[in-house]
PDB file of C-alpha atoms in Angstrom:
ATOM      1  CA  UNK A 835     -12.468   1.066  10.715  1.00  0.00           C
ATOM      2  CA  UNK A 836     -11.221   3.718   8.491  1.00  0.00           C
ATOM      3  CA  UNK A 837      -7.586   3.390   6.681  1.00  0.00           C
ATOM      4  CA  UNK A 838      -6.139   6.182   5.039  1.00  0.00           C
ATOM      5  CA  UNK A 839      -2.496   5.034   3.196  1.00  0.00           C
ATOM      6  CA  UNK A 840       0.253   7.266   3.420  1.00  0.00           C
ATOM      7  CA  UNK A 841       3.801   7.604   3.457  1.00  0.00           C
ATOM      8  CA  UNK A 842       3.493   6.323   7.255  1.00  0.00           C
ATOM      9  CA  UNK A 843       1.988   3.050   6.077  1.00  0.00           C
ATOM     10  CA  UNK A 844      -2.016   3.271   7.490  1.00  0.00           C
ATOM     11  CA  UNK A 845      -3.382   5.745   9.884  1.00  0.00           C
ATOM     12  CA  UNK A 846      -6.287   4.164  11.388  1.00  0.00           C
ATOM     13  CA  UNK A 847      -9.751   5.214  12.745  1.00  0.00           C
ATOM     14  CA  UNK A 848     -11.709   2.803  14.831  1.00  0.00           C
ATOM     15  CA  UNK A 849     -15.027   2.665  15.942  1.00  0.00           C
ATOM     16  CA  UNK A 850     -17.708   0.572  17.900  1.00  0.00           C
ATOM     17  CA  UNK A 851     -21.217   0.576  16.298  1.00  0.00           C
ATOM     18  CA  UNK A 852     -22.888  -1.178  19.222  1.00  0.00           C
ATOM     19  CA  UNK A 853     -21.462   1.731  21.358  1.00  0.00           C
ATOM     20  CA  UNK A 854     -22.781   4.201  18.571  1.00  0.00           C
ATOM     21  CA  UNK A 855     -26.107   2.603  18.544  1.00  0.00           C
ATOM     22  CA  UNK A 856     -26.023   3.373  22.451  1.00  0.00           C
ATOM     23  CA  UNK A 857     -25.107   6.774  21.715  1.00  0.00           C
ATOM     24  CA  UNK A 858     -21.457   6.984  23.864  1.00  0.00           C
ATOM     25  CA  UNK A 859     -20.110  10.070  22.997  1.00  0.00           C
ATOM     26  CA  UNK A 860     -16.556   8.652  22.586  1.00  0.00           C
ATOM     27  CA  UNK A 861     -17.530   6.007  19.901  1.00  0.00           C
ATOM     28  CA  UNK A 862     -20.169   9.081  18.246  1.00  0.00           C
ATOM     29  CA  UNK A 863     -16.716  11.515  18.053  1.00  0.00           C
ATOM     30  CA  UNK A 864     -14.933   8.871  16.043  1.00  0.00           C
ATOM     31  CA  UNK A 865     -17.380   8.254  13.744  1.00  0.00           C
ATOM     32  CA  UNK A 866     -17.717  12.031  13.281  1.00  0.00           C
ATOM     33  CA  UNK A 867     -13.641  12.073  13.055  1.00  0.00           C
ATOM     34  CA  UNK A 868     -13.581   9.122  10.801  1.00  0.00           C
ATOM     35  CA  UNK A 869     -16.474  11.282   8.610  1.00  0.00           C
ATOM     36  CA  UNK A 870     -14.109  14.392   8.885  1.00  0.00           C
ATOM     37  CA  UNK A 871     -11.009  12.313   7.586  1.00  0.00           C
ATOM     38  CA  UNK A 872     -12.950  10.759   4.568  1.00  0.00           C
ATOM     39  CA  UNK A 873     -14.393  14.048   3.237  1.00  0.00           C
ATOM     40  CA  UNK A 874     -10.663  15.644   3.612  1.00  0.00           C
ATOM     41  CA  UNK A 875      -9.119  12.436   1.650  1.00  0.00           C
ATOM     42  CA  UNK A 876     -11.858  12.524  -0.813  1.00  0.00           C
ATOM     43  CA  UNK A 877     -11.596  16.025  -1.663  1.00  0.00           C
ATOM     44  CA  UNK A 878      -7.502  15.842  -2.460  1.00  0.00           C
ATOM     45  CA  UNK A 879      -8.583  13.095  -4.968  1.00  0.00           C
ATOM     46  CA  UNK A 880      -8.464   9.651  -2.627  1.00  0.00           C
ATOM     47  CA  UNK A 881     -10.564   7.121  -3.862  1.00  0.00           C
ATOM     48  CA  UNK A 882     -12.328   4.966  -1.350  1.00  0.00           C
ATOM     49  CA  UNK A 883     -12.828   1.051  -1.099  1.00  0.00           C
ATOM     50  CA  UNK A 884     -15.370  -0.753   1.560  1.00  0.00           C
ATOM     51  CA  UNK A 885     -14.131  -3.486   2.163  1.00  0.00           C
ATOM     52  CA  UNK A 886     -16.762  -6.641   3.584  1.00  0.00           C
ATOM     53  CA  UNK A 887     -15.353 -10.234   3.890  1.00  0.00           C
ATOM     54  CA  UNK A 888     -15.886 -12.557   2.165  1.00  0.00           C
ATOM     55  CA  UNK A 889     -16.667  -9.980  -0.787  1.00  0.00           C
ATOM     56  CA  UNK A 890     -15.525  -8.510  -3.625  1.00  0.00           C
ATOM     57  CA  UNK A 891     -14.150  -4.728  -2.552  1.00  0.00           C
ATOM     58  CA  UNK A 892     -16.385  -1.917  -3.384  1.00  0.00           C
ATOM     59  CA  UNK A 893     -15.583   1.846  -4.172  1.00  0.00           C
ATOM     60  CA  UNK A 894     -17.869   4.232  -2.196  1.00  0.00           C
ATOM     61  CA  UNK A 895     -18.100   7.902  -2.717  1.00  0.00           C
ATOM     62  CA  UNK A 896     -19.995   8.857   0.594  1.00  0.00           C
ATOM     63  CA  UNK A 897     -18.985   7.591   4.250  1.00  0.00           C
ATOM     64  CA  UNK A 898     -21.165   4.311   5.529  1.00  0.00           C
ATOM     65  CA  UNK A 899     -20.285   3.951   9.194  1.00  0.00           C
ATOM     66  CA  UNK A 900     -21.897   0.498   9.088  1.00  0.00           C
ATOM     67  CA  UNK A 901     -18.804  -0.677   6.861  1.00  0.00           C
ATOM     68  CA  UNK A 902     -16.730  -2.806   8.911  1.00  0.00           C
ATOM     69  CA  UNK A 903     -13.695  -1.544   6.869  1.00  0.00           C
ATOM     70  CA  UNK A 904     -13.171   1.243   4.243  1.00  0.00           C
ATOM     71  CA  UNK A 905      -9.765   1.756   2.984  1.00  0.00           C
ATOM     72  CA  UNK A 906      -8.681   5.032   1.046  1.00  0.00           C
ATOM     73  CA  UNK A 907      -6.086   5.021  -1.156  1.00  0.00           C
ATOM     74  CA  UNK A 908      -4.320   8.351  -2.764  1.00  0.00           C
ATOM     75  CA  UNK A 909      -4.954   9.380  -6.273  1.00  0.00           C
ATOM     76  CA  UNK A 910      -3.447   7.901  -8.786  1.00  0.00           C
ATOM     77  CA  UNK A 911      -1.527   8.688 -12.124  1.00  0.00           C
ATOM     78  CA  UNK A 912      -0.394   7.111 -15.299  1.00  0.00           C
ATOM     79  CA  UNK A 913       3.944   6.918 -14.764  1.00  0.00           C
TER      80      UNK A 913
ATOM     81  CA  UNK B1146      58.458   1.596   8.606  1.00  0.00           C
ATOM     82  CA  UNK B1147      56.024   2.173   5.455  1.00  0.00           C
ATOM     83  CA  UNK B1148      53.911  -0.682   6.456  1.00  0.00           C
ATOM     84  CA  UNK B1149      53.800   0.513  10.046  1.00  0.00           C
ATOM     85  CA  UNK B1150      52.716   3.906   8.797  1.00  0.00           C
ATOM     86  CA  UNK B1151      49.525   2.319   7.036  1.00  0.00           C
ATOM     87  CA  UNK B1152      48.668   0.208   9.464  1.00  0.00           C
ATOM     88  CA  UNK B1153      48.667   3.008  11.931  1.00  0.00           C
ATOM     89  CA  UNK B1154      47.031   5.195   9.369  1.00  0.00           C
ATOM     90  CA  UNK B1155      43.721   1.934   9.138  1.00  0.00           C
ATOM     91  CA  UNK B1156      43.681   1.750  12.881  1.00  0.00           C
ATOM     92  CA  UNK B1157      43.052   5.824  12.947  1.00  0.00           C
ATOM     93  CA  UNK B1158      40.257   5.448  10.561  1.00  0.00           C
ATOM     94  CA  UNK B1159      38.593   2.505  12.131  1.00  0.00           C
ATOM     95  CA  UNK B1160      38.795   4.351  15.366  1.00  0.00           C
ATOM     96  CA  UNK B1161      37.103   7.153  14.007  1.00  0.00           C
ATOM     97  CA  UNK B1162      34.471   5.573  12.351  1.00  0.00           C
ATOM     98  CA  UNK B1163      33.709   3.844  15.731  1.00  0.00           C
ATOM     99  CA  UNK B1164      33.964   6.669  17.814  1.00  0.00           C
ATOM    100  CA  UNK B1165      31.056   8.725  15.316  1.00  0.00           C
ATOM    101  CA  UNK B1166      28.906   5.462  14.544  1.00  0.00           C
ATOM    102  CA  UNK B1167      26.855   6.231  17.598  1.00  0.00           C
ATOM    103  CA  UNK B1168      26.054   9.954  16.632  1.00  0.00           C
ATOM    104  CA  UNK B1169      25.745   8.728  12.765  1.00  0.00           C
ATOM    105  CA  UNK B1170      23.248   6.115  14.220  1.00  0.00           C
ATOM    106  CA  UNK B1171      21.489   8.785  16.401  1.00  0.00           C
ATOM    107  CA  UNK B1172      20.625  11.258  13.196  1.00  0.00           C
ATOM    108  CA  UNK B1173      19.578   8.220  11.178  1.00  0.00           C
ATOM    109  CA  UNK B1174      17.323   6.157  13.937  1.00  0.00           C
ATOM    110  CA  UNK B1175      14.173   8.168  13.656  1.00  0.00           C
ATOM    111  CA  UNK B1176      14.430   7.700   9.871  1.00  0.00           C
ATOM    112  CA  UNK B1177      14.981   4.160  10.070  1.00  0.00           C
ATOM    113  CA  UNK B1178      12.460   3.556  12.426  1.00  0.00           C
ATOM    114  CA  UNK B1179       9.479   5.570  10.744  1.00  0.00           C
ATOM    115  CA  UNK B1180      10.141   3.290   7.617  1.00  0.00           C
ATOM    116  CA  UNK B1181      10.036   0.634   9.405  1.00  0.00           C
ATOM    117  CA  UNK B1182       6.931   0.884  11.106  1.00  0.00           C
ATOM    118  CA  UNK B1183       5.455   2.146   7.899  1.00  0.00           C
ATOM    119  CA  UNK B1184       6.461  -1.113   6.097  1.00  0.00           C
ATOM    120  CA  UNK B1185       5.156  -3.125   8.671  1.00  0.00           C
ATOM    121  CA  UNK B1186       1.751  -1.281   9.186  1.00  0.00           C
ATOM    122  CA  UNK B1187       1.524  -1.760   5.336  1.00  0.00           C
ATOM    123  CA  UNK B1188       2.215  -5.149   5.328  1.00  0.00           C
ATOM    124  CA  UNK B1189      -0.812  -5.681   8.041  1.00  0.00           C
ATOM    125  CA  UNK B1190      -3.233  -3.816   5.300  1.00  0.00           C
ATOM    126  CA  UNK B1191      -1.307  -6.388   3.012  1.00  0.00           C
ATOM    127  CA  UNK B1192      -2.271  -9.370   5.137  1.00  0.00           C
ATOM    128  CA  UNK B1193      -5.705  -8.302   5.786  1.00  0.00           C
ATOM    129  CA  UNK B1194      -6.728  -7.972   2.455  1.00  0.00           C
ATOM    130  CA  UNK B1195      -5.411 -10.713   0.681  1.00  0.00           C
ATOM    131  CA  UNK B1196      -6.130 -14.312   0.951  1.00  0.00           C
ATOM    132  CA  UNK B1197      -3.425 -16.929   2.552  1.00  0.00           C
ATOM    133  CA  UNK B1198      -2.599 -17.926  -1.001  1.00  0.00           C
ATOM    134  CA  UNK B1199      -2.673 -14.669  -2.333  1.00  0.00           C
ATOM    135  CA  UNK B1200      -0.176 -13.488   0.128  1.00  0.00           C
ATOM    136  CA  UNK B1201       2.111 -16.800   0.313  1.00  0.00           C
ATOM    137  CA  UNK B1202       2.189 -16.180  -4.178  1.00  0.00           C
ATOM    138  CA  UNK B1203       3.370 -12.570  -3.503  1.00  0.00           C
ATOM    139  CA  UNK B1204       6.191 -13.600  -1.065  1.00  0.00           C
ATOM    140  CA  UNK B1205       6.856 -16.495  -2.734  1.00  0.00           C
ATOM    141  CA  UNK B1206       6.577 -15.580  -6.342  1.00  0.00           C
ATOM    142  CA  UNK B1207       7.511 -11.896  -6.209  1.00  0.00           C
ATOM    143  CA  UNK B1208       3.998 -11.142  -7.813  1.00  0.00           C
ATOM    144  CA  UNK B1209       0.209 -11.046  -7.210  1.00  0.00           C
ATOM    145  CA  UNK B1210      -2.527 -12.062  -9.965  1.00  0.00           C
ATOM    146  CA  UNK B1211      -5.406 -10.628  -9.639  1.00  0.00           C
ATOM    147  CA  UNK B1212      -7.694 -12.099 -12.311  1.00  0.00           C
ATOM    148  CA  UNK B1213      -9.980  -9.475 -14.435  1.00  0.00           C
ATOM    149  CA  UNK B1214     -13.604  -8.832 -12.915  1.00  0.00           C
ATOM    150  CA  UNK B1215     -14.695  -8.132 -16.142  1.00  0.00           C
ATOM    151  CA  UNK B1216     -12.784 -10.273 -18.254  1.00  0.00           C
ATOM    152  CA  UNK B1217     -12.322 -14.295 -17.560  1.00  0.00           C
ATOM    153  CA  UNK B1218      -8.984 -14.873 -19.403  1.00  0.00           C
ATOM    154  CA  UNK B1219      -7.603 -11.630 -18.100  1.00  0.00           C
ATOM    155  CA  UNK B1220      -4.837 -11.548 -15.176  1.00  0.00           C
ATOM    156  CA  UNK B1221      -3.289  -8.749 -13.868  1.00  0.00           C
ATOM    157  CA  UNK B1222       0.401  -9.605 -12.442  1.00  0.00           C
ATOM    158  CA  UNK B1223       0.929  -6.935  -9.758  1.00  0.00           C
ATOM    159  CA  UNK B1224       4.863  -6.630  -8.713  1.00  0.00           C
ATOM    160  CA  UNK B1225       5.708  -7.024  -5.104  1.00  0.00           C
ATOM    161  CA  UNK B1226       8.049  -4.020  -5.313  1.00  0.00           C
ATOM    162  CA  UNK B1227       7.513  -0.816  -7.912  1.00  0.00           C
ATOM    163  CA  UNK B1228       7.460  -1.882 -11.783  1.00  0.00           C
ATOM    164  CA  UNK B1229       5.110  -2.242 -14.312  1.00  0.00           C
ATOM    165  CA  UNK B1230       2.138  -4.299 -13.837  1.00  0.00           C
ATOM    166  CA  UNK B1231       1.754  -6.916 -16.165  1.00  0.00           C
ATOM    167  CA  UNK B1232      -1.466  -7.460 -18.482  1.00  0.00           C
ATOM    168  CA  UNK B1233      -2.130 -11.320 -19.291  1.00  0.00           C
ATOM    169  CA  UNK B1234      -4.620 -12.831 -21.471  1.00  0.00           C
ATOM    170  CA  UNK B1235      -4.707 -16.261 -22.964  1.00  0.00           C
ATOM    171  CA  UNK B1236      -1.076 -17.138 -20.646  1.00  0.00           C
ATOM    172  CA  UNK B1237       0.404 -14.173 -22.971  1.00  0.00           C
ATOM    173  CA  UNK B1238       2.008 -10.965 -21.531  1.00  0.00           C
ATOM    174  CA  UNK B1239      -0.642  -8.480 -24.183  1.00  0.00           C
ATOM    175  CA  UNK B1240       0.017  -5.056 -22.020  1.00  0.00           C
ATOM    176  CA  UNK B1241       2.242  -3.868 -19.651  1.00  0.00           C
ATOM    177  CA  UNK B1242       1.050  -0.808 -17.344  1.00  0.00           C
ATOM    178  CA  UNK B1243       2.085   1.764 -15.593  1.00  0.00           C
ATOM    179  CA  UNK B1244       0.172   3.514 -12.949  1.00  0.00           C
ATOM    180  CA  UNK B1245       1.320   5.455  -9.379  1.00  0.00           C
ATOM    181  CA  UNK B1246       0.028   6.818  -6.384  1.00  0.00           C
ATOM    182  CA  UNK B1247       0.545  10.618  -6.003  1.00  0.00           C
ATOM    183  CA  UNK B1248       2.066  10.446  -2.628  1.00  0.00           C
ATOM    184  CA  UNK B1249       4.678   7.862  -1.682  1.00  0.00           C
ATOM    185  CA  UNK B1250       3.716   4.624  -0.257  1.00  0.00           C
ATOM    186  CA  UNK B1251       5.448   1.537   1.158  1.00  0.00           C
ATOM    187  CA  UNK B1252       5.623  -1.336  -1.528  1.00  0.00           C
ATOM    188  CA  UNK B1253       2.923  -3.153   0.130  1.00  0.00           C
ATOM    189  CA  UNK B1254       0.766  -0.475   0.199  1.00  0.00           C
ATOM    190  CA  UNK B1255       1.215   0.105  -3.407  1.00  0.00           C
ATOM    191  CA  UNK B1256       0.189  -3.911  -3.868  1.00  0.00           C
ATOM    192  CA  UNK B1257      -3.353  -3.321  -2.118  1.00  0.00           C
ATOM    193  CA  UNK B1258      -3.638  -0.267  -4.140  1.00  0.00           C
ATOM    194  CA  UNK B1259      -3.857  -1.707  -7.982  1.00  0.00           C
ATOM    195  CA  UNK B1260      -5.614  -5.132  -6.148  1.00  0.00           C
ATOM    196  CA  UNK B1261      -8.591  -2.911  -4.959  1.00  0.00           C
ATOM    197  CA  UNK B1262      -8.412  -0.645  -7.771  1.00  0.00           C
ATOM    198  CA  UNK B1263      -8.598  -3.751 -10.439  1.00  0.00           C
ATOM    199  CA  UNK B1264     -11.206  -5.257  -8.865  1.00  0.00           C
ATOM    200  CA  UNK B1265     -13.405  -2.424  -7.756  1.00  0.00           C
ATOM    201  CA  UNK B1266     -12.766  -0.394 -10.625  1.00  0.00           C
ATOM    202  CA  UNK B1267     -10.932  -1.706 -13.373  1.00  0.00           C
ATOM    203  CA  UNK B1268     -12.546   0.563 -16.439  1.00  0.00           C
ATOM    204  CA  UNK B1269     -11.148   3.791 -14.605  1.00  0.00           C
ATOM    205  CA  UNK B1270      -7.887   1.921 -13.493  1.00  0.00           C
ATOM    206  CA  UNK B1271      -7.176   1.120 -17.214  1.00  0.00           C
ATOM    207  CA  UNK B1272      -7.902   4.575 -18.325  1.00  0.00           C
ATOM    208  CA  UNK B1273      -5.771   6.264 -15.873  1.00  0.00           C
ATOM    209  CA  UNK B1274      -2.770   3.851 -16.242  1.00  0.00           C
ATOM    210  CA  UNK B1275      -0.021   4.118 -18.988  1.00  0.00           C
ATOM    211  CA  UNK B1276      -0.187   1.332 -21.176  1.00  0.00           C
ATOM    212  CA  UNK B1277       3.250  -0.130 -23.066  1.00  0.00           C
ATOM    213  CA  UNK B1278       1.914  -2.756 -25.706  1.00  0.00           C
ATOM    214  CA  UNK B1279       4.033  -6.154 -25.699  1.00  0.00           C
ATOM    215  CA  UNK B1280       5.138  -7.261 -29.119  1.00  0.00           C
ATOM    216  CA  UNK B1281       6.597 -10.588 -29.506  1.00  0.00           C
TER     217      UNK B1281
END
């Protein structure tokens, strides 16, 4: 799952990696969406976090569809 | 008669009000609602990310700590609302900083923010933050 934070609280991107493994198109689009979505984030300055349980977060620079969760948060600045 | 007149005069304005509450209520839903749902989809992100007694100290204390990766008798005391977060070492307040998202996002969302920023990348989360030294 991709979560992008915004003003709207967390817009969400889900995919199934069994059904990508299998190669259903639907799952395949939403990994490609998901992909899409990271690169646009990433390029207005997000910063992105995978997130495994049971484990310490980890910032990522490139999209891992194997991540069971990778949260992006907005750039930040000193106040 | 005077007393009559004010009276009258409330009633008027109570009538009013409830006659353009509706329409008032109306302009203001969709607003209402969006935060709302914003809140609460933040405070699932909240939920999943931190531990039962993580979350159950931020409700319950008003603050997270989020100890230092890097440094053992380091705490960070994260704010459940907007403030500064609060730099502890030794059980002493050394540091208070300062550091914001860009866009605006609900409180809770701001709360996962500094947790995975702290833990995943604390050097860059200390250089980008404004820090305000405490001096006893």
């Amino acid at each position: 799952m991709l979560r992008v934070m915004s003003r709207r609280g967390d817009d969400r991107v889900t995919w199934d990696m069994q059904r990508v493994q299998a190669s259903d198109p639907e799952a395949i689009a939403a990994v490609r969406e998901a992909e899409r979505i990271f690169a646009q984030e990433r390029a207005k300055g997000a910063t992105a976090f995978r997130i495994d349980p049971g484990k310490p977060p980890q910032r990522i620079d490139q999209f891992d569809e194997t991540s069971e969760q990778i949260v992006m948060v907005p750039r930040v600045v000193g106040g | 008669m005077n007393l009559l007149t004010q009276v009258l005069t409330a009633l008027g304005w109570i009538v009013i009000a409830l006659a353009i509450s509706p329409m008032v209520w109306l302009i203001l839903q969709p607003y209402v609602k969006r935060w709302s749902r914003a809140e609460r989809r933040a405070t699932d992100l909240l939920r999943d990310i931190l531990t039962p007694e993580q979350f159950r100290q931020l409700l319950w204390r008003g603050y997270l700590e989020i100890p230092s990766p890097t440094e053992p008798r380091r705490v960070y005391r994260v704010p459940r609302s907007k403030g500064y977060v609060q730099v502890i070492e030794n059980g002493r307040a050394i540091m208070r900083l300062c550091l914001q998202p860009v866009e605006c996002l609900p409180d809770a969302d701001v709360v996962v923010l500094h947790k995975l920023m702290i833990e995943a990348n604390e050097e860059t989360y200390l250089q980008k933050a404004n820090k305000y030294v405490c001096i006893d």
